[in-house]
Amino acid sequence: MSSLQRTPLYPLYSDFPSVRCIDFGGWELPVQFHGIVREHEAVRRQAGLFDVSHMGEFLVTGPNAEVFLQQMVTNDVSRLSVGQAQYAPMCNDNGGTVDDLLVYKLSDNQFMLVVNASNIDKDLQWLKDHIIEGVDLQNISAETALIALQGPEAAAILSKVSDEPVHTLPSFHFIQNADVCGTSVLLSRTGYTGEDGFEIYCPAESASVIWKELLAAGEPNGLIPAGLGARDTLRFEAKLALYGQELSDTISPLEAGLGYFVKLDKGNFIGRDALALQKNEGVQRKLVGVELIDRGIPRSHYPVYVDNSLIGEITSGTQSPTSKRNLGLALIDSRFAAVGTEVSIEIRGKRLKAVVVKTPFYKKGETL
């Protein structure tokens, strides 16, 4: 018997003979169903369906729920209207990132947090350690499944199985008690691929029906299931941070280029003093894009040099399925962060030529 955790959709993976599962942070999840490049291209051109039920969901309720979250995250939760979501890093006292999460405003006194699967226990304890009177915290991860429908055809496919106004739903807004495939779900227009798309939060016992009906409805539109491999290459091209690589407890949101989500003017919050100091003095490290000129592919933790000086390391890298360029994200000394700066990347003991390039590597609507 596997000791790995499995999502409610795990029994359906075997419907696809070429599926390949891996251990992802203690979860047995599909890295691919048909092939990473095929799935990546499907999301860029048509649509892909992701099982992301391993993600964590917490309910934060009570008269002081908003006050509490304002202290815990760097974004300004008070700007949210009911039915709206926002991306929000959560920092420690040193400005390092505890996690990056989504905040959904369900009502004036109730919010849902969506956290990274590998951080569920850590985040829950962090929130409990700082909880204030008038706040209740509930972990609903086990009873909640999450299906992501991503790509240019996502709205057209979803409209076949739902009468909700999916075409006019603004980005980072959601509908509570939405009817999708005859099931009441929370339907949001967010994503992690750089494309249009929707996330469907549903009861764990309903996930299989929704998954099957979406695949059937989307088949004429080119919809296929997609695994973690394509999810990673898609988010990488769009320069969307992955916790544990572009963000960590020693990497701040400002260093990762996420200053837009750090609202220093909203009042006090955990990590504010450290982040304010970084902003005033300028960050010493910056996340940049690099492209290998010599033959090779940059991978996580490969050292980056200027001349013989170590200036940082690769956080993520791959051959971009969209552009076919060998690209990486690197956290480096900010003195060398200008586009056009020549650097070298050490791969298996050899220094290969590279250059700092513009990011993101892909924007929605670019010609493929």
Short mmCIF file of C-alpha atoms in Angstrom, two decimals, residues 38-293:
data_model
loop_
_atom_site.label_atom_id
_atom_site.label_comp_id
_atom_site.label_asym_id
_atom_site.label_seq_id
_atom_site.Cartn_x
_atom_site.Cartn_y
_atom_site.Cartn_z
CA ARG A 38 1.29 18.08 -25.52
CA GLU A 39 -0.52 19.10 -22.34
CA HIS A 40 1.30 22.45 -22.20
CA GLU A 41 0.36 23.23 -25.80
CA ALA A 42 -3.25 22.19 -25.19
CA VAL A 43 -3.55 24.78 -22.38
CA ARG A 44 -1.93 27.49 -24.52
CA ARG A 45 -4.12 26.75 -27.57
CA GLN A 46 -7.32 25.02 -26.31
CA ALA A 47 -7.71 23.86 -22.71
CA GLY A 48 -6.37 21.56 -20.02
CA LEU A 49 -7.99 20.07 -16.91
CA PHE A 50 -5.92 19.83 -13.73
CA ASP A 51 -6.54 17.92 -10.52
CA VAL A 52 -5.21 20.28 -7.83
CA SER A 53 -7.18 18.81 -4.97
CA HIS A 54 -3.99 18.49 -2.94
CA MET A 55 -4.11 22.25 -2.29
CA GLY A 56 -5.23 23.32 1.18
CA GLU A 57 -8.33 25.31 2.09
CA PHE A 58 -8.96 27.09 5.40
CA LEU A 59 -12.05 28.97 6.55
CA VAL A 60 -11.42 32.10 8.62
CA THR A 61 -14.64 33.34 10.23
CA GLY A 62 -15.77 35.72 12.94
CA PRO A 63 -16.21 39.44 13.60
CA ASN A 64 -12.42 39.99 13.59
CA ALA A 65 -11.64 37.79 10.58
CA GLU A 66 -10.63 40.71 8.37
CA VAL A 67 -8.57 42.37 11.12
CA PHE A 68 -6.74 39.08 11.65
CA LEU A 69 -5.96 38.55 7.97
CA GLN A 70 -4.75 42.13 7.63
CA GLN A 71 -2.12 41.29 10.23
CA MET A 72 -1.17 37.99 8.59
CA VAL A 73 -0.76 38.82 4.88
CA THR A 74 1.01 41.56 2.94
CA ASN A 75 -1.86 42.45 0.60
CA ASP A 76 -4.75 44.70 1.67
CA VAL A 77 -7.67 42.41 2.47
CA SER A 78 -9.90 45.41 3.21
CA ARG A 79 -9.99 46.17 -0.52
CA LEU A 80 -11.88 42.94 -1.22
CA SER A 81 -15.59 42.96 -1.94
CA VAL A 82 -17.72 39.87 -1.30
CA GLY A 83 -17.20 37.62 -4.32
CA GLN A 84 -13.65 38.80 -4.94
CA ALA A 85 -10.29 37.07 -4.42
CA GLN A 86 -6.70 38.29 -4.18
CA TYR A 87 -3.20 36.89 -4.22
CA ALA A 88 -1.46 37.50 -0.89
CA PRO A 89 1.97 36.49 0.41
CA MET A 90 2.19 35.66 4.13
CA CYS A 91 5.50 36.64 5.71
CA ASN A 92 7.55 36.01 8.83
CA ASP A 93 9.13 38.74 10.97
CA ASN A 94 12.21 38.84 8.74
CA GLY A 95 10.19 39.42 5.58
CA GLY A 96 10.71 35.86 4.35
CA THR A 97 7.68 34.11 2.91
CA VAL A 98 5.74 31.63 5.04
CA ASP A 99 3.54 30.89 2.01
CA ASP A 100 1.82 32.57 -0.92
CA LEU A 101 -1.92 32.07 -0.95
CA LEU A 102 -5.27 33.18 -2.28
CA VAL A 103 -7.81 34.99 -0.10
CA TYR A 104 -11.50 34.67 -1.02
CA LYS A 105 -14.01 36.99 0.65
CA LEU A 106 -17.14 34.87 1.19
CA SER A 107 -18.93 37.43 3.40
CA ASP A 108 -18.01 40.33 5.66
CA ASN A 109 -17.08 37.88 8.41
CA GLN A 110 -15.91 34.86 6.43
CA PHE A 111 -12.91 34.24 4.19
CA MET A 112 -11.40 31.19 2.53
CA LEU A 113 -7.63 30.82 2.25
CA VAL A 114 -6.11 28.54 -0.39
CA VAL A 115 -2.60 27.44 0.54
CA ASN A 116 0.11 25.27 -0.96
CA ALA A 117 -0.26 21.56 -0.24
CA SER A 118 3.21 21.15 1.23
CA ASN A 119 2.53 24.02 3.65
CA ILE A 120 -0.91 23.02 5.00
CA ASP A 121 0.31 21.94 8.43
CA LYS A 122 2.89 24.73 8.71
CA ASP A 123 0.43 27.43 7.65
CA LEU A 124 -2.28 26.16 9.96
CA GLN A 125 0.10 26.26 12.91
CA TRP A 126 1.40 29.73 11.92
CA LEU A 127 -2.14 31.09 11.80
CA LYS A 128 -3.07 29.42 15.09
CA ASP A 129 0.03 30.87 16.76
CA HIS A 130 -1.11 34.39 15.85
CA ILE A 131 -4.89 34.06 16.09
CA ILE A 132 -6.82 36.78 17.90
CA GLU A 133 -10.11 36.88 19.78
CA GLY A 134 -13.20 36.84 17.58
CA VAL A 135 -11.71 34.55 14.92
CA ASP A 136 -12.38 30.88 14.18
CA LEU A 137 -10.02 28.90 11.97
CA GLN A 138 -11.10 25.67 10.25
CA ASN A 139 -9.15 23.38 7.95
CA ILE A 140 -11.54 22.10 5.25
CA SER A 141 -8.83 20.68 2.95
CA ALA A 142 -9.82 17.01 3.29
CA GLU A 143 -13.45 17.58 2.34
CA THR A 144 -12.70 19.96 -0.55
CA ALA A 145 -11.62 18.95 -4.05
CA LEU A 146 -10.23 21.45 -6.54
CA ILE A 147 -10.35 21.14 -10.33
CA ALA A 148 -8.72 23.77 -12.56
CA LEU A 149 -9.96 24.32 -16.12
CA GLN A 150 -7.41 26.45 -17.98
CA GLY A 151 -6.94 27.75 -21.51
CA PRO A 152 -8.54 29.91 -24.21
CA GLU A 153 -11.49 27.51 -24.55
CA ALA A 154 -12.18 27.33 -20.78
CA ALA A 155 -15.21 29.64 -20.72
CA ALA A 156 -16.78 27.98 -23.76
CA ILE A 157 -16.37 24.53 -22.23
CA LEU A 158 -17.66 25.58 -18.81
CA SER A 159 -20.75 27.19 -20.33
CA LYS A 160 -21.78 23.73 -21.63
CA VAL A 161 -22.11 22.36 -18.10
CA SER A 162 -23.20 25.49 -16.24
CA ASP A 163 -25.74 28.27 -16.70
CA GLU A 164 -23.64 30.67 -14.62
CA PRO A 165 -22.43 33.86 -16.39
CA VAL A 166 -18.93 32.50 -16.88
CA HIS A 167 -18.08 34.67 -19.90
CA THR A 168 -18.69 37.90 -17.98
CA LEU A 169 -17.20 36.86 -14.61
CA PRO A 170 -14.21 39.19 -14.02
CA SER A 171 -10.79 37.80 -13.25
CA PHE A 172 -10.21 37.08 -9.55
CA HIS A 173 -13.95 37.07 -8.86
CA PHE A 174 -16.02 34.05 -7.92
CA ILE A 175 -19.58 32.75 -7.63
CA GLN A 176 -20.63 30.92 -4.48
CA ASN A 177 -23.12 28.06 -4.78
CA ALA A 178 -22.62 27.99 -8.53
CA ASP A 179 -24.19 25.07 -10.40
CA VAL A 180 -21.56 23.12 -12.36
CA CYS A 181 -22.50 19.67 -13.67
CA GLY A 182 -25.48 19.70 -11.30
CA THR A 183 -23.30 20.24 -8.23
CA SER A 184 -23.11 23.31 -6.00
CA VAL A 185 -19.53 24.61 -6.11
CA LEU A 186 -17.46 27.73 -5.57
CA LEU A 187 -16.46 28.81 -9.07
CA SER A 188 -13.63 31.32 -9.46
CA ARG A 189 -11.89 32.84 -12.47
CA THR A 190 -8.28 32.48 -11.46
CA GLY A 191 -5.42 30.24 -12.47
CA TYR A 192 -1.75 29.43 -12.44
CA THR A 193 -0.95 29.04 -16.13
CA GLY A 194 -0.86 32.51 -17.66
CA GLU A 195 -4.11 31.75 -19.51
CA ASP A 196 -7.78 32.41 -18.88
CA GLY A 197 -9.31 29.79 -16.67
CA PHE A 198 -11.49 28.73 -13.78
CA GLU A 199 -11.05 26.89 -10.50
CA ILE A 200 -13.86 24.70 -9.21
CA TYR A 201 -13.98 24.06 -5.45
CA CYS A 202 -16.39 21.20 -4.83
CA PRO A 203 -17.22 18.54 -2.24
CA ALA A 204 -14.68 15.72 -2.47
CA GLU A 205 -17.43 13.18 -3.23
CA SER A 206 -18.58 15.21 -6.28
CA ALA A 207 -15.19 15.63 -7.92
CA SER A 208 -15.32 12.51 -10.11
CA VAL A 209 -18.64 13.46 -11.73
CA ILE A 210 -17.47 17.00 -12.48
CA TRP A 211 -14.13 15.77 -13.87
CA LYS A 212 -15.76 13.26 -16.22
CA GLU A 213 -18.48 15.63 -17.43
CA LEU A 214 -16.01 18.44 -18.08
CA LEU A 215 -13.74 16.16 -20.11
CA ALA A 216 -16.72 14.92 -22.14
CA ALA A 217 -18.07 18.44 -22.72
CA GLY A 218 -14.64 19.79 -23.63
CA GLU A 219 -13.51 17.03 -25.98
CA PRO A 220 -14.76 18.87 -29.13
CA ASN A 221 -12.83 21.94 -27.92
CA GLY A 222 -9.57 20.04 -27.54
CA LEU A 223 -9.70 19.66 -23.74
CA ILE A 224 -7.36 17.05 -22.26
CA PRO A 225 -6.26 16.31 -18.68
CA ALA A 226 -2.96 17.90 -17.71
CA GLY A 227 -0.47 17.01 -15.00
CA LEU A 228 2.04 18.71 -12.75
CA GLY A 229 4.69 18.82 -15.46
CA ALA A 230 2.66 21.09 -17.73
CA ARG A 231 1.41 23.07 -14.74
CA ASP A 232 5.03 23.85 -13.90
CA THR A 233 6.14 24.82 -17.41
CA LEU A 234 3.03 26.96 -17.91
CA ARG A 235 3.46 28.90 -14.66
CA PHE A 236 7.21 29.20 -15.33
CA GLU A 237 6.71 30.87 -18.72
CA ALA A 238 4.28 33.34 -17.10
CA LYS A 239 6.76 33.99 -14.23
CA LEU A 240 4.33 32.83 -11.56
CA ALA A 241 6.22 32.00 -8.37
CA LEU A 242 6.45 28.45 -7.04
CA TYR A 243 6.82 28.20 -3.28
CA GLY A 244 10.06 26.49 -2.34
CA GLN A 245 11.78 27.86 -5.45
CA GLU A 246 10.98 31.53 -6.17
CA LEU A 247 9.64 32.03 -2.64
CA SER A 248 10.71 30.60 0.72
CA ASP A 249 11.09 31.54 4.33
CA THR A 250 14.37 33.25 3.35
CA ILE A 251 13.11 34.89 0.12
CA SER A 252 10.84 37.91 0.46
CA PRO A 253 8.02 38.89 -1.91
CA LEU A 254 10.00 42.02 -2.82
CA GLU A 255 13.04 39.98 -3.85
CA ALA A 256 10.72 37.76 -5.92
CA GLY A 257 9.33 40.77 -7.81
CA LEU A 258 5.95 40.67 -6.05
CA GLY A 259 6.01 44.21 -4.67
CA TYR A 260 2.55 44.91 -6.10
CA PHE A 261 1.13 42.53 -3.49
CA VAL A 262 2.94 44.16 -0.56
CA LYS A 263 0.83 47.08 0.73
CA LEU A 264 3.09 48.87 3.19
CA ASP A 265 0.56 51.69 3.56
CA LYS A 266 -2.27 49.52 4.91
CA GLY A 267 -1.05 49.47 8.50
CA ASN A 268 0.96 47.01 10.53
CA PHE A 269 1.36 43.35 9.56
CA ILE A 270 3.87 40.59 10.25
CA GLY A 271 7.07 41.32 8.34
CA ARG A 272 6.19 44.91 7.52
CA ASP A 273 9.25 46.49 9.16
CA ALA A 274 11.65 44.17 7.35
CA LEU A 275 9.89 44.68 4.01
CA ALA A 276 9.81 48.47 4.47
CA LEU A 277 13.55 48.43 5.10
CA GLN A 278 14.11 46.35 1.95
CA LYS A 279 12.02 48.74 -0.10
CA ASN A 280 13.72 51.87 1.27
CA GLU A 281 17.26 50.53 0.89
CA GLY A 282 16.62 48.49 -2.24
CA VAL A 283 16.64 44.71 -2.32
CA GLN A 284 20.07 43.09 -2.48
CA ARG A 285 18.73 40.19 -4.55
CA LYS A 286 16.32 40.18 -7.49
CA LEU A 287 14.50 37.49 -9.40
CA VAL A 288 15.40 37.77 -13.08
CA GLY A 289 15.04 35.81 -16.27
CA VAL A 290 18.10 34.24 -17.89
CA GLU A 291 18.60 32.57 -21.26
CA LEU A 292 21.39 30.11 -21.96
CA ILE A 293 23.42 30.99 -25.03
#
